[in-house]
Coordinates of N, CA and C in Angstrom, one line a residue:
X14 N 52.4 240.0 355.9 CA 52.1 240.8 357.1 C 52.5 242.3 356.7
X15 N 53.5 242.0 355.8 CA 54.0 243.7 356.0 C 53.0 245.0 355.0
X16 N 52.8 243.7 353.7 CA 51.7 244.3 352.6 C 50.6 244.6 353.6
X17 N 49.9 243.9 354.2 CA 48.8 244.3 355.1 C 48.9 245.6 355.9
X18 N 49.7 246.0 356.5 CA 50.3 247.0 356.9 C 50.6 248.0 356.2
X19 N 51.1 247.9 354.7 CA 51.2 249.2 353.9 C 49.8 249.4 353.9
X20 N 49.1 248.6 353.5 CA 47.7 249.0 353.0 C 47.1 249.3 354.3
X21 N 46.8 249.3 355.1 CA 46.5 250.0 356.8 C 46.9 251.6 357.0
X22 N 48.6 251.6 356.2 CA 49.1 252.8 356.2 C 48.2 253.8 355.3
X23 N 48.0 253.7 354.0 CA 47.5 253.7 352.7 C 46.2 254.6 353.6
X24 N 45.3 253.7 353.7 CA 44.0 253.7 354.2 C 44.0 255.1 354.9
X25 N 44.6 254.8 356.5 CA 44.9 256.1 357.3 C 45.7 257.1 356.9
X26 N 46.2 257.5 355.6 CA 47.0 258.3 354.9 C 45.8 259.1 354.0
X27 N 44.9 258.7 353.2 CA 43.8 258.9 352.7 C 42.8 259.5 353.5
X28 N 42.6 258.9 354.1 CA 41.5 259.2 355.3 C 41.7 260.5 355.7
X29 N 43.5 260.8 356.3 CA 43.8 261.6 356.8 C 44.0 262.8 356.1
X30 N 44.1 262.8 355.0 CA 44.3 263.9 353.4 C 43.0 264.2 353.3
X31 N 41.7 263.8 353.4 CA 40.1 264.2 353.6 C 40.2 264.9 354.4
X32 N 40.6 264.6 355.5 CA 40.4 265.4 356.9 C 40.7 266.6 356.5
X33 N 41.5 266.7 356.2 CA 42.5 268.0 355.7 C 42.2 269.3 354.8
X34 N 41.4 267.9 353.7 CA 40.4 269.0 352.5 C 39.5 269.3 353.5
X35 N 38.7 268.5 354.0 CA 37.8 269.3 354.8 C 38.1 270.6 355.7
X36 N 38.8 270.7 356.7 CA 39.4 271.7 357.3 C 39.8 272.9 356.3
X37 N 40.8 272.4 355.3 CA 41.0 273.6 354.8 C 40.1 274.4 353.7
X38 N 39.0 273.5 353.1 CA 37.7 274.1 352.6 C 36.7 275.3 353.6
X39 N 36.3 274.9 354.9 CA 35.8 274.9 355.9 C 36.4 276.7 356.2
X40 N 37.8 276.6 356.3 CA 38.5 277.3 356.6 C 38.4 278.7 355.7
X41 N 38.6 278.3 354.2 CA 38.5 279.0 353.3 C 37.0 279.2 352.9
X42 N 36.1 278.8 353.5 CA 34.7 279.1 353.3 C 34.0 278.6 352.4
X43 N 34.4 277.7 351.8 CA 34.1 277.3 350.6 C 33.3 275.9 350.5
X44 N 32.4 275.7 349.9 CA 31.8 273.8 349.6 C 33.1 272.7 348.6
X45 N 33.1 272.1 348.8 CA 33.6 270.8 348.5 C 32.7 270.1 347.4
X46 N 33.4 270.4 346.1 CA 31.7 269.9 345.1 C 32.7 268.8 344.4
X47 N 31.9 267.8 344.0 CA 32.4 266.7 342.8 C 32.7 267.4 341.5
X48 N 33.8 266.7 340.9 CA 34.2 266.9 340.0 C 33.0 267.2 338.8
X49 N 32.9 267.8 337.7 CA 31.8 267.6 336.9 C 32.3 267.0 335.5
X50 N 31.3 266.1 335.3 CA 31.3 265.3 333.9 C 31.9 266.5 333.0
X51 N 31.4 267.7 333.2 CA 32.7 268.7 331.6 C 33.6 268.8 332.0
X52 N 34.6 268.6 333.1 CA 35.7 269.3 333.2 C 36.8 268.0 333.1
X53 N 35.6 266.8 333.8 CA 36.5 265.4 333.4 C 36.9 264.7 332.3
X54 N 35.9 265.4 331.5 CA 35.7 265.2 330.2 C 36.7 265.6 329.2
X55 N 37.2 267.0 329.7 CA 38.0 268.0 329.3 C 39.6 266.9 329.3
X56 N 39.5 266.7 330.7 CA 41.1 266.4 331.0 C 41.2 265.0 330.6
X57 N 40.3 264.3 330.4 CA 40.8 262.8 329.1 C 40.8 263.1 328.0
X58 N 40.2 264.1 327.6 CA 40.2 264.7 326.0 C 42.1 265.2 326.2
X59 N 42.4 266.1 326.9 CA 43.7 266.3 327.0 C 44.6 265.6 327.3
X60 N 44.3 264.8 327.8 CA 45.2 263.2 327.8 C 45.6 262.5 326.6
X61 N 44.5 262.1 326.0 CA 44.3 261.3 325.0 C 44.9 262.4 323.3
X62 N 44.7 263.5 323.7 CA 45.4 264.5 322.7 C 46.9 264.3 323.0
X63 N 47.4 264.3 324.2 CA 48.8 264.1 324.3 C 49.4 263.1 323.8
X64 N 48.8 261.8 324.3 CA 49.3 260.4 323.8 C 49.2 260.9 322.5
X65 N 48.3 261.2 322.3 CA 48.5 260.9 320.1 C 49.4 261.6 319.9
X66 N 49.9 262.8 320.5 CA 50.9 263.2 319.8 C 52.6 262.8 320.0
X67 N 52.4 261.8 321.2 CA 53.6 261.3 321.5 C 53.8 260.2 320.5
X68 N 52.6 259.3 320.1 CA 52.8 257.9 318.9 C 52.7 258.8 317.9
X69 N 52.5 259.9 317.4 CA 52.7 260.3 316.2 C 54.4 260.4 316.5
X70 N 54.5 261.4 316.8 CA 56.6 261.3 317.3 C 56.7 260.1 316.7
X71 N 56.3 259.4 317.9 CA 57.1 258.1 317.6 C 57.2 257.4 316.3
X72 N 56.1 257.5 315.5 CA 55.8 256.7 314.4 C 56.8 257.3 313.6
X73 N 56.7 258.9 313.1 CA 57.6 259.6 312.6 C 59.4 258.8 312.3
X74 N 59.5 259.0 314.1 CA 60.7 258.8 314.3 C 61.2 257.8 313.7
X75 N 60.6 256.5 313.8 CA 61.2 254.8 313.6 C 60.7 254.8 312.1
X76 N 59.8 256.3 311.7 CA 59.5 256.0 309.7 C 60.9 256.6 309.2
X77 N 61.4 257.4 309.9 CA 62.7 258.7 309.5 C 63.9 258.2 309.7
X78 N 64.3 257.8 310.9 CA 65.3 258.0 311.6 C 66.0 256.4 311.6
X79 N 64.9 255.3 312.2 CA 65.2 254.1 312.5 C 65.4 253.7 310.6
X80 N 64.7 253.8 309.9 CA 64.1 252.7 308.3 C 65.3 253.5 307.4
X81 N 66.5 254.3 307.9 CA 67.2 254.9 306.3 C 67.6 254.2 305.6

């Protein structure tokens, strides 16, 4: 029962955060456009650049630090 209820909350929390973009786009005069395939592109490209440089660390670290 209660899980059903977060997820009800969830729902009308979302819902309610649209309302909001809308209003404040509206407001600011602006259109509301989808994301575009370059820019999403961009930010997994920067993602996946970060991870690697966190397992490189890491690899480093446990080749250096952990194996003397």
């Amino acid at each position: 029962m209660k899980d059903e209820r977060k997820f009800k909350e969830v729902i009308h929390t979302i819902k309610g955060a649209e309302k909001d973009k809308d209003k404040f786009c509206k407001a600011a005069r602006i259109e509301r456009q989808p994301m575009s395939d370059e820019r999403f592109k961009l930010i997994i490209e920067s993602a996946l650049l970060a991870l690697g440089m966190i397992l490189i660390f890491a690899f480093f670290f446990t080749l250096f630090y952990l194996c003397r």
